[in-house]
Amino acid sequence: MGRILDAAELEAFLAREFPQVAEDFVVVASGDELVMRLKVGPHHLRPGGTVSGPSMFALADVAMYLAILARIGPVALAVTTNISMDFMRKPESGRDLIGHARLLKLGRILAVGDVLIRSDGSDEVVARAGLTYSIPPSRSAGLP
């Protein structure tokens, strides 16, 4: 396997291909595990002041997407085929969320991984997601 894309390369890709969400996320680290921050703002909150499920879902999905792209290169057409998410506890109020994405399997046509989400500064897991992605045929055919 080739070189792993670094945090700056992944953020540039996200800003170029998905500017509609890029400002919400920061890639903290890229390597064996991708670490991503969701900069929690008022638009991420649900009534009661907690971070909404769709915002946590977005963190898991974007983190895994970039973890895969860090390995296969900036291929915009990799797509989520399945996600299962467990919400375990309420995120801490007034804190960003941190997602730790780990690839469990990277094959020719499918990638499988998980993401653990925590409130910034906490060791307790707020949510866990298991994700499967489909990798575009051009990658599996050996094309760039």
Short mmCIF file of N, CA and C in Angstrom, two decimals:
data_model
loop_
_atom_site.label_atom_id
_atom_site.label_comp_id
_atom_site.label_asym_id
_atom_site.label_seq_id
_atom_site.Cartn_x
_atom_site.Cartn_y
_atom_site.Cartn_z
N MET A 1 0.86 -1.18 0.00
CA MET A 1 0.00 0.00 0.00
C MET A 1 0.89 1.24 0.00
N GLY A 2 0.42 2.28 -0.66
CA GLY A 2 1.21 3.50 -0.81
C GLY A 2 1.20 4.39 0.42
N ARG A 3 1.62 5.59 0.20
CA ARG A 3 1.69 6.60 1.25
C ARG A 3 0.30 6.97 1.74
N ILE A 4 0.17 7.18 3.06
CA ILE A 4 -1.10 7.61 3.65
C ILE A 4 -1.19 9.13 3.54
N LEU A 5 -2.33 9.63 3.03
CA LEU A 5 -2.53 11.08 2.94
C LEU A 5 -2.55 11.67 4.35
N ASP A 6 -1.95 12.84 4.51
CA ASP A 6 -1.90 13.47 5.83
C ASP A 6 -3.14 14.34 6.06
N ALA A 7 -3.24 14.88 7.27
CA ALA A 7 -4.40 15.68 7.68
C ALA A 7 -4.63 16.87 6.75
N ALA A 8 -3.57 17.58 6.38
CA ALA A 8 -3.71 18.76 5.52
C ALA A 8 -4.24 18.38 4.14
N GLU A 9 -3.76 17.27 3.59
CA GLU A 9 -4.24 16.82 2.27
C GLU A 9 -5.72 16.42 2.33
N LEU A 10 -6.11 15.77 3.40
CA LEU A 10 -7.51 15.36 3.55
C LEU A 10 -8.43 16.57 3.75
N GLU A 11 -7.99 17.54 4.52
CA GLU A 11 -8.80 18.76 4.71
C GLU A 11 -8.93 19.52 3.40
N ALA A 12 -7.87 19.59 2.60
CA ALA A 12 -7.93 20.27 1.30
C ALA A 12 -8.92 19.56 0.38
N PHE A 13 -8.91 18.22 0.39
CA PHE A 13 -9.85 17.45 -0.41
C PHE A 13 -11.29 17.75 0.03
N LEU A 14 -11.52 17.73 1.33
CA LEU A 14 -12.87 17.98 1.86
C LEU A 14 -13.34 19.39 1.48
N ALA A 15 -12.47 20.38 1.60
CA ALA A 15 -12.83 21.76 1.24
C ALA A 15 -13.15 21.89 -0.23
N ARG A 16 -12.42 21.17 -1.07
CA ARG A 16 -12.62 21.24 -2.52
C ARG A 16 -13.87 20.48 -2.97
N GLU A 17 -14.07 19.28 -2.44
CA GLU A 17 -15.16 18.41 -2.91
C GLU A 17 -16.46 18.55 -2.13
N PHE A 18 -16.38 18.95 -0.85
CA PHE A 18 -17.56 19.05 0.00
C PHE A 18 -17.53 20.34 0.83
N PRO A 19 -17.47 21.50 0.15
CA PRO A 19 -17.38 22.76 0.89
C PRO A 19 -18.58 23.00 1.79
N GLN A 20 -19.70 22.37 1.50
CA GLN A 20 -20.92 22.57 2.28
C GLN A 20 -20.78 22.06 3.72
N VAL A 21 -19.84 21.14 3.97
CA VAL A 21 -19.65 20.62 5.34
C VAL A 21 -18.24 20.81 5.87
N ALA A 22 -17.31 21.19 5.01
CA ALA A 22 -15.89 21.22 5.38
C ALA A 22 -15.61 22.08 6.61
N GLU A 23 -16.32 23.17 6.76
CA GLU A 23 -16.05 24.08 7.88
C GLU A 23 -16.43 23.50 9.24
N ASP A 24 -17.24 22.45 9.24
CA ASP A 24 -17.65 21.82 10.50
C ASP A 24 -16.60 20.86 11.06
N PHE A 25 -15.63 20.45 10.24
CA PHE A 25 -14.72 19.37 10.62
C PHE A 25 -13.26 19.79 10.55
N VAL A 26 -12.46 19.17 11.43
CA VAL A 26 -11.01 19.34 11.42
C VAL A 26 -10.40 17.95 11.51
N VAL A 27 -9.51 17.64 10.57
CA VAL A 27 -8.78 16.38 10.65
C VAL A 27 -7.62 16.62 11.62
N VAL A 28 -7.63 15.92 12.74
CA VAL A 28 -6.62 16.09 13.78
C VAL A 28 -5.39 15.24 13.46
N ALA A 29 -5.61 14.01 13.00
CA ALA A 29 -4.51 13.10 12.71
C ALA A 29 -4.94 12.09 11.67
N SER A 30 -3.98 11.66 10.85
CA SER A 30 -4.22 10.63 9.85
C SER A 30 -3.06 9.64 9.93
N GLY A 31 -3.40 8.37 9.97
CA GLY A 31 -2.39 7.32 10.08
C GLY A 31 -3.12 6.00 10.22
N ASP A 32 -2.69 5.17 11.16
CA ASP A 32 -3.40 3.91 11.41
C ASP A 32 -4.83 4.18 11.85
N GLU A 33 -5.03 5.32 12.49
CA GLU A 33 -6.36 5.76 12.93
C GLU A 33 -6.52 7.21 12.48
N LEU A 34 -7.69 7.54 11.95
CA LEU A 34 -7.97 8.93 11.60
C LEU A 34 -8.74 9.56 12.76
N VAL A 35 -8.30 10.71 13.20
CA VAL A 35 -8.97 11.41 14.30
C VAL A 35 -9.55 12.70 13.73
N MET A 36 -10.85 12.90 13.94
CA MET A 36 -11.55 14.06 13.40
C MET A 36 -12.37 14.75 14.46
N ARG A 37 -12.36 16.07 14.41
CA ARG A 37 -13.12 16.91 15.33
C ARG A 37 -14.35 17.47 14.61
N LEU A 38 -15.50 17.36 15.28
CA LEU A 38 -16.70 18.08 14.84
C LEU A 38 -16.76 19.34 15.68
N LYS A 39 -16.65 20.49 15.02
CA LYS A 39 -16.73 21.78 15.72
C LYS A 39 -18.22 22.05 15.98
N VAL A 40 -18.65 21.71 17.16
CA VAL A 40 -20.08 21.79 17.50
C VAL A 40 -20.52 23.24 17.59
N GLY A 41 -21.54 23.56 16.82
CA GLY A 41 -22.15 24.88 16.83
C GLY A 41 -23.64 24.77 17.08
N PRO A 42 -24.34 25.89 17.14
CA PRO A 42 -25.78 25.88 17.41
C PRO A 42 -26.59 25.03 16.43
N HIS A 43 -26.14 24.94 15.18
CA HIS A 43 -26.87 24.17 14.18
C HIS A 43 -26.71 22.65 14.37
N HIS A 44 -25.84 22.22 15.30
CA HIS A 44 -25.68 20.80 15.60
C HIS A 44 -26.51 20.35 16.80
N LEU A 45 -27.17 21.29 17.45
CA LEU A 45 -27.87 20.97 18.70
C LEU A 45 -29.34 20.66 18.46
N ARG A 46 -29.85 19.80 19.27
CA ARG A 46 -31.28 19.50 19.27
C ARG A 46 -31.90 20.13 20.50
N PRO A 47 -33.22 20.16 20.61
CA PRO A 47 -33.83 20.71 21.81
C PRO A 47 -33.26 20.03 23.05
N GLY A 48 -32.99 20.82 24.06
CA GLY A 48 -32.36 20.32 25.27
C GLY A 48 -30.87 20.59 25.30
N GLY A 49 -30.33 21.08 24.16
CA GLY A 49 -28.94 21.50 24.12
C GLY A 49 -27.91 20.42 23.88
N THR A 50 -28.33 19.21 23.52
CA THR A 50 -27.36 18.15 23.25
C THR A 50 -27.10 18.06 21.75
N VAL A 51 -25.98 17.48 21.38
CA VAL A 51 -25.64 17.31 19.96
C VAL A 51 -26.61 16.31 19.35
N SER A 52 -27.13 16.64 18.18
CA SER A 52 -28.13 15.79 17.53
C SER A 52 -27.52 14.50 16.97
N GLY A 53 -28.35 13.49 16.86
CA GLY A 53 -27.93 12.23 16.25
C GLY A 53 -27.42 12.41 14.82
N PRO A 54 -28.13 13.19 13.97
CA PRO A 54 -27.62 13.39 12.62
C PRO A 54 -26.23 14.04 12.58
N SER A 55 -25.91 14.88 13.54
CA SER A 55 -24.57 15.48 13.59
C SER A 55 -23.52 14.43 13.95
N MET A 56 -23.85 13.54 14.88
CA MET A 56 -22.92 12.47 15.23
C MET A 56 -22.77 11.49 14.06
N PHE A 57 -23.87 11.23 13.37
CA PHE A 57 -23.84 10.38 12.18
C PHE A 57 -22.90 10.99 11.15
N ALA A 58 -23.01 12.30 10.94
CA ALA A 58 -22.15 12.98 9.96
C ALA A 58 -20.68 12.86 10.35
N LEU A 59 -20.37 13.02 11.63
CA LEU A 59 -18.99 12.88 12.08
C LEU A 59 -18.46 11.48 11.77
N ALA A 60 -19.23 10.46 12.08
CA ALA A 60 -18.80 9.09 11.82
C ALA A 60 -18.61 8.86 10.33
N ASP A 61 -19.54 9.31 9.52
CA ASP A 61 -19.50 9.08 8.08
C ASP A 61 -18.33 9.81 7.43
N VAL A 62 -18.13 11.06 7.76
CA VAL A 62 -17.03 11.84 7.17
C VAL A 62 -15.68 11.30 7.65
N ALA A 63 -15.58 10.93 8.91
CA ALA A 63 -14.32 10.40 9.44
C ALA A 63 -13.94 9.10 8.73
N MET A 64 -14.89 8.20 8.55
CA MET A 64 -14.58 6.94 7.87
C MET A 64 -14.26 7.16 6.40
N TYR A 65 -15.00 8.04 5.76
CA TYR A 65 -14.76 8.38 4.36
C TYR A 65 -13.31 8.85 4.18
N LEU A 66 -12.87 9.76 5.04
CA LEU A 66 -11.51 10.28 4.92
C LEU A 66 -10.47 9.24 5.34
N ALA A 67 -10.80 8.36 6.28
CA ALA A 67 -9.87 7.29 6.65
C ALA A 67 -9.61 6.38 5.44
N ILE A 68 -10.65 6.12 4.67
CA ILE A 68 -10.50 5.30 3.47
C ILE A 68 -9.70 6.05 2.41
N LEU A 69 -10.05 7.30 2.17
CA LEU A 69 -9.34 8.09 1.16
C LEU A 69 -7.88 8.29 1.52
N ALA A 70 -7.57 8.34 2.80
CA ALA A 70 -6.17 8.46 3.22
C ALA A 70 -5.35 7.29 2.69
N ARG A 71 -6.01 6.14 2.51
CA ARG A 71 -5.33 4.92 2.04
C ARG A 71 -5.38 4.74 0.53
N ILE A 72 -6.53 5.07 -0.10
CA ILE A 72 -6.68 4.78 -1.53
C ILE A 72 -6.45 6.00 -2.41
N GLY A 73 -6.34 7.18 -1.81
CA GLY A 73 -6.18 8.41 -2.57
C GLY A 73 -7.49 9.15 -2.68
N PRO A 74 -7.45 10.37 -3.17
CA PRO A 74 -8.63 11.24 -3.21
C PRO A 74 -9.63 10.86 -4.30
N VAL A 75 -10.40 9.79 -4.03
CA VAL A 75 -11.41 9.28 -4.96
C VAL A 75 -12.77 9.71 -4.43
N ALA A 76 -13.36 10.71 -5.05
CA ALA A 76 -14.59 11.30 -4.52
C ALA A 76 -15.79 10.36 -4.52
N LEU A 77 -15.76 9.30 -5.33
CA LEU A 77 -16.96 8.49 -5.50
C LEU A 77 -17.08 7.27 -4.59
N ALA A 78 -16.21 7.12 -3.60
CA ALA A 78 -16.42 6.07 -2.60
C ALA A 78 -17.70 6.42 -1.84
N VAL A 79 -18.57 5.43 -1.63
CA VAL A 79 -19.88 5.73 -1.02
C VAL A 79 -20.20 4.78 0.13
N THR A 80 -20.93 5.31 1.10
CA THR A 80 -21.40 4.52 2.23
C THR A 80 -22.45 3.54 1.73
N THR A 81 -22.28 2.26 2.07
CA THR A 81 -23.30 1.27 1.73
C THR A 81 -24.06 0.80 2.96
N ASN A 82 -23.46 0.97 4.13
CA ASN A 82 -24.14 0.58 5.36
C ASN A 82 -23.53 1.32 6.54
N ILE A 83 -24.40 1.67 7.49
CA ILE A 83 -23.93 2.23 8.76
C ILE A 83 -24.88 1.76 9.85
N SER A 84 -24.28 1.38 10.95
CA SER A 84 -25.04 1.03 12.15
C SER A 84 -24.46 1.86 13.28
N MET A 85 -25.32 2.55 14.01
CA MET A 85 -24.83 3.46 15.03
C MET A 85 -25.51 3.19 16.36
N ASP A 86 -24.69 3.12 17.41
CA ASP A 86 -25.18 2.96 18.77
C ASP A 86 -24.91 4.25 19.53
N PHE A 87 -25.96 4.84 20.10
CA PHE A 87 -25.82 6.04 20.92
C PHE A 87 -25.80 5.57 22.37
N MET A 88 -24.69 5.81 23.07
CA MET A 88 -24.51 5.23 24.40
C MET A 88 -24.72 6.19 25.55
N ARG A 89 -24.42 7.45 25.34
CA ARG A 89 -24.63 8.44 26.40
C ARG A 89 -24.71 9.82 25.78
N LYS A 90 -25.25 10.73 26.52
CA LYS A 90 -25.39 12.11 26.07
C LYS A 90 -24.01 12.78 26.00
N PRO A 91 -23.71 13.45 24.88
CA PRO A 91 -22.43 14.19 24.80
C PRO A 91 -22.39 15.29 25.85
N GLU A 92 -21.18 15.62 26.30
CA GLU A 92 -21.02 16.67 27.28
C GLU A 92 -21.35 18.02 26.65
N SER A 93 -22.07 18.83 27.37
CA SER A 93 -22.53 20.13 26.87
C SER A 93 -21.35 21.08 26.61
N GLY A 94 -21.44 21.82 25.51
CA GLY A 94 -20.46 22.85 25.21
C GLY A 94 -19.11 22.34 24.75
N ARG A 95 -19.03 21.08 24.33
CA ARG A 95 -17.76 20.51 23.88
C ARG A 95 -17.88 19.98 22.45
N ASP A 96 -16.77 20.10 21.72
CA ASP A 96 -16.72 19.49 20.40
C ASP A 96 -16.74 17.97 20.57
N LEU A 97 -17.03 17.27 19.47
CA LEU A 97 -16.97 15.81 19.47
C LEU A 97 -15.73 15.37 18.69
N ILE A 98 -15.12 14.30 19.16
CA ILE A 98 -13.93 13.74 18.52
C ILE A 98 -14.26 12.33 18.06
N GLY A 99 -14.03 12.06 16.78
CA GLY A 99 -14.26 10.73 16.22
C GLY A 99 -12.93 10.05 15.91
N HIS A 100 -12.81 8.81 16.34
CA HIS A 100 -11.62 7.99 16.06
C HIS A 100 -12.04 6.89 15.09
N ALA A 101 -11.61 7.03 13.82
CA ALA A 101 -11.98 6.08 12.77
C ALA A 101 -10.86 5.09 12.53
N ARG A 102 -11.25 3.82 12.46
CA ARG A 102 -10.28 2.74 12.28
C ARG A 102 -10.79 1.80 11.19
N LEU A 103 -9.94 1.58 10.20
CA LEU A 103 -10.28 0.62 9.14
C LEU A 103 -10.03 -0.79 9.65
N LEU A 104 -11.02 -1.65 9.50
CA LEU A 104 -10.89 -3.05 9.90
C LEU A 104 -10.53 -3.91 8.71
N LYS A 105 -11.02 -3.51 7.52
CA LYS A 105 -10.72 -4.24 6.29
C LYS A 105 -10.79 -3.26 5.13
N LEU A 106 -9.77 -3.29 4.29
CA LEU A 106 -9.76 -2.50 3.07
C LEU A 106 -9.52 -3.45 1.92
N GLY A 107 -10.60 -3.78 1.21
CA GLY A 107 -10.51 -4.71 0.08
C GLY A 107 -10.57 -3.97 -1.25
N ARG A 108 -10.71 -4.75 -2.32
CA ARG A 108 -10.78 -4.16 -3.66
C ARG A 108 -12.07 -3.37 -3.88
N ILE A 109 -13.19 -3.88 -3.35
CA ILE A 109 -14.47 -3.23 -3.63
C ILE A 109 -15.22 -2.77 -2.38
N LEU A 110 -14.80 -3.24 -1.21
CA LEU A 110 -15.46 -2.83 0.04
C LEU A 110 -14.43 -2.48 1.10
N ALA A 111 -14.80 -1.52 1.93
CA ALA A 111 -14.01 -1.16 3.11
C ALA A 111 -14.94 -1.21 4.31
N VAL A 112 -14.44 -1.73 5.42
CA VAL A 112 -15.23 -1.85 6.65
C VAL A 112 -14.43 -1.22 7.79
N GLY A 113 -15.12 -0.46 8.62
CA GLY A 113 -14.42 0.16 9.74
C GLY A 113 -15.38 0.56 10.85
N ASP A 114 -14.80 1.11 11.90
CA ASP A 114 -15.63 1.61 12.99
C ASP A 114 -15.13 2.97 13.44
N VAL A 115 -16.04 3.71 14.07
CA VAL A 115 -15.73 5.04 14.59
C VAL A 115 -16.25 5.12 16.01
N LEU A 116 -15.37 5.50 16.93
CA LEU A 116 -15.77 5.77 18.30
C LEU A 116 -15.81 7.29 18.48
N ILE A 117 -16.90 7.79 19.04
CA ILE A 117 -17.09 9.22 19.23
C ILE A 117 -17.11 9.53 20.72
N ARG A 118 -16.32 10.55 21.08
CA ARG A 118 -16.25 11.00 22.47
C ARG A 118 -16.40 12.52 22.52
N SER A 119 -16.83 13.04 23.65
CA SER A 119 -16.79 14.48 23.87
C SER A 119 -15.33 14.86 24.07
N ASP A 120 -14.95 16.02 23.55
CA ASP A 120 -13.56 16.47 23.68
C ASP A 120 -13.15 16.48 25.15
N GLY A 121 -12.03 15.84 25.45
CA GLY A 121 -11.51 15.80 26.81
C GLY A 121 -12.04 14.66 27.66
N SER A 122 -12.92 13.84 27.12
CA SER A 122 -13.50 12.73 27.88
C SER A 122 -13.05 11.40 27.30
N ASP A 123 -12.92 10.39 28.16
CA ASP A 123 -12.58 9.03 27.71
C ASP A 123 -13.82 8.19 27.44
N GLU A 124 -14.99 8.67 27.88
CA GLU A 124 -16.22 7.89 27.72
C GLU A 124 -16.75 7.98 26.30
N VAL A 125 -17.09 6.84 25.72
CA VAL A 125 -17.63 6.79 24.37
C VAL A 125 -19.08 7.25 24.38
N VAL A 126 -19.39 8.21 23.52
CA VAL A 126 -20.74 8.74 23.36
C VAL A 126 -21.53 7.90 22.36
N ALA A 127 -20.86 7.52 21.26
CA ALA A 127 -21.51 6.74 20.21
C ALA A 127 -20.47 5.89 19.50
N ARG A 128 -20.95 4.77 18.93
CA ARG A 128 -20.10 3.88 18.14
C ARG A 128 -20.80 3.60 16.84
N ALA A 129 -20.05 3.68 15.75
CA ALA A 129 -20.62 3.40 14.43
C ALA A 129 -19.78 2.35 13.73
N GLY A 130 -20.46 1.42 13.08
CA GLY A 130 -19.83 0.46 12.18
C GLY A 130 -20.24 0.82 10.77
N LEU A 131 -19.28 0.97 9.87
CA LEU A 131 -19.58 1.43 8.52
C LEU A 131 -18.97 0.53 7.45
N THR A 132 -19.67 0.42 6.33
CA THR A 132 -19.16 -0.26 5.15
C THR A 132 -19.26 0.71 3.98
N TYR A 133 -18.20 0.78 3.21
CA TYR A 133 -18.14 1.64 2.03
C TYR A 133 -17.88 0.81 0.79
N SER A 134 -18.45 1.26 -0.33
CA SER A 134 -18.16 0.69 -1.64
C SER A 134 -17.06 1.54 -2.28
N ILE A 135 -16.04 0.88 -2.81
CA ILE A 135 -14.93 1.57 -3.45
C ILE A 135 -15.18 1.56 -4.95
N PRO A 136 -14.99 2.70 -5.62
CA PRO A 136 -15.28 2.79 -7.05
C PRO A 136 -14.49 1.78 -7.88
N PRO A 137 -15.10 1.30 -8.96
CA PRO A 137 -14.43 0.31 -9.81
C PRO A 137 -13.07 0.76 -10.35
N SER A 138 -12.88 2.05 -10.61
CA SER A 138 -11.61 2.51 -11.15
C SER A 138 -10.47 2.20 -10.19
N ARG A 139 -10.71 2.26 -8.88
CA ARG A 139 -9.68 1.92 -7.90
C ARG A 139 -9.43 0.43 -7.94
N SER A 140 -10.50 -0.38 -8.00
CA SER A 140 -10.32 -1.82 -7.99
C SER A 140 -9.71 -2.33 -9.29
N ALA A 141 -9.81 -1.53 -10.37
CA ALA A 141 -9.19 -1.91 -11.65
C ALA A 141 -7.74 -1.47 -11.71
N GLY A 142 -7.26 -0.81 -10.64
CA GLY A 142 -5.87 -0.40 -10.59
C GLY A 142 -5.61 0.94 -11.20
N LEU A 143 -6.65 1.70 -11.53
CA LEU A 143 -6.48 3.04 -12.10
C LEU A 143 -6.39 4.05 -10.99
N PRO A 144 -5.78 5.21 -11.25
CA PRO A 144 -5.68 6.26 -10.21
C PRO A 144 -7.01 6.81 -9.78
#
